């Protein structure tokens, strides 16, 4: 009997991760990482661009699998950044095209925040903040379903996210270049090392379709300057941590004992950010129960696929945040 195989996909701001897992098997999940940022067109997130990356990556993983029926998957779950507001093209094209290509019986589409929630909280009521290039929080309460905060993108929000930190760091560096107060010579040096002369920066950043990723790429430099004692860089990380705490508090259930989790690589960027996040969250919710993350959004996507395939699905669906589509395939 062929093992029941599921696949998970994490479409992030700076890359795509794909994984497969065989349910009931002790074999570890196989995964692949592709440096292919999500593309945004007139219809929102570009489904064709996602398929161009996901299909060959998934085919390669299936070919490396030890079991037969190499190009079939029972259930595929895709978690995508920006899905709630920009996922129209994904909703229209991904379920049918992935189901047809891999003979999948179910396709799950979700916000990356839902995938992060599944990896951190599971299925119980609570709230999670996911922070990477952007920042979005998701809460789940029995009486009101899903609630989302921020995730508005780097131009309108994503406060405390990687692009926000990078932008604040670059702005502080440019203040030093101009000779204005509150600039940081250390951040200016970091800007020059990473981007070249400051006068070239607007031409590099502003026209780029990958602007959010470029801004987020400066966040590690901000963290490095903070570790080296730059007070202005440290202040940026502190403000980021506080903003992330306030965002997740906004969607958390009224139950003071509901777990709150955090996930995303940004929380590993520096102690100042994490300390500020936890301090501010405890100010807002003194009885907060912090949930330990059990993985990244890709693990959450795999978990969503596994629960759908195994018939243990309990999360509420939502047009903007989480959909589950069933397909009938005739074997043979």
PDB file of C-alpha atoms in Angstrom, residues 117 120-128 138-146 251-255 257-261 285 289 291 314-316:
ATOM      1  CA  UNK A 117      -0.469  29.694  13.776  1.00  0.00           C
ATOM      2  CA  UNK A 120       2.829  27.384  16.987  1.00  0.00           C
ATOM      3  CA  UNK A 121      -0.617  27.075  18.576  1.00  0.00           C
ATOM      4  CA  UNK A 122      -2.106  24.171  16.633  1.00  0.00           C
ATOM      5  CA  UNK A 123      -5.902  24.319  16.705  1.00  0.00           C
ATOM      6  CA  UNK A 124      -6.753  25.839  20.111  1.00  0.00           C
ATOM      7  CA  UNK A 125      -7.812  29.478  20.572  1.00  0.00           C
ATOM      8  CA  UNK A 126      -4.927  31.891  20.913  1.00  0.00           C
ATOM      9  CA  UNK A 127      -2.835  34.319  18.881  1.00  0.00           C
ATOM     10  CA  UNK A 128       0.433  34.316  16.942  1.00  0.00           C
ATOM     11  CA  UNK A 138      -3.564  36.203  13.746  1.00  0.00           C
ATOM     12  CA  UNK A 139      -5.933  35.348  16.564  1.00  0.00           C
ATOM     13  CA  UNK A 140      -8.555  32.624  16.892  1.00  0.00           C
ATOM     14  CA  UNK A 141     -11.474  32.739  19.324  1.00  0.00           C
ATOM     15  CA  UNK A 142     -14.439  30.332  19.391  1.00  0.00           C
ATOM     16  CA  UNK A 143     -17.058  33.054  19.305  1.00  0.00           C
ATOM     17  CA  UNK A 144     -15.564  35.196  16.544  1.00  0.00           C
ATOM     18  CA  UNK A 145     -13.300  33.003  14.419  1.00  0.00           C
ATOM     19  CA  UNK A 146     -10.156  34.439  12.903  1.00  0.00           C
ATOM     20  CA  UNK A 251      -6.038  39.972  17.959  1.00  0.00           C
ATOM     21  CA  UNK A 252      -5.629  37.831  21.075  1.00  0.00           C
ATOM     22  CA  UNK A 253      -8.791  36.310  22.596  1.00  0.00           C
ATOM     23  CA  UNK A 254     -10.267  38.034  25.620  1.00  0.00           C
ATOM     24  CA  UNK A 255      -9.389  34.970  27.705  1.00  0.00           C
ATOM     25  CA  UNK A 257      -4.981  32.528  29.691  1.00  0.00           C
ATOM     26  CA  UNK A 258      -5.115  31.982  25.916  1.00  0.00           C
ATOM     27  CA  UNK A 259      -1.646  31.178  24.554  1.00  0.00           C
ATOM     28  CA  UNK A 260       0.258  33.719  22.509  1.00  0.00           C
ATOM     29  CA  UNK A 261       3.090  32.628  20.275  1.00  0.00           C
ATOM     30  CA  UNK A 285      -1.407  41.021  29.265  1.00  0.00           C
ATOM     31  CA  UNK A 289       0.971  32.332  28.489  1.00  0.00           C
ATOM     32  CA  UNK A 291       3.564  29.349  23.551  1.00  0.00           C
ATOM     33  CA  UNK A 314     -10.945  21.454  12.919  1.00  0.00           C
ATOM     34  CA  UNK A 315      -9.834  24.983  12.006  1.00  0.00           C
ATOM     35  CA  UNK A 316     -12.538  27.319  10.657  1.00  0.00           C
TER      36      UNK A 316
END
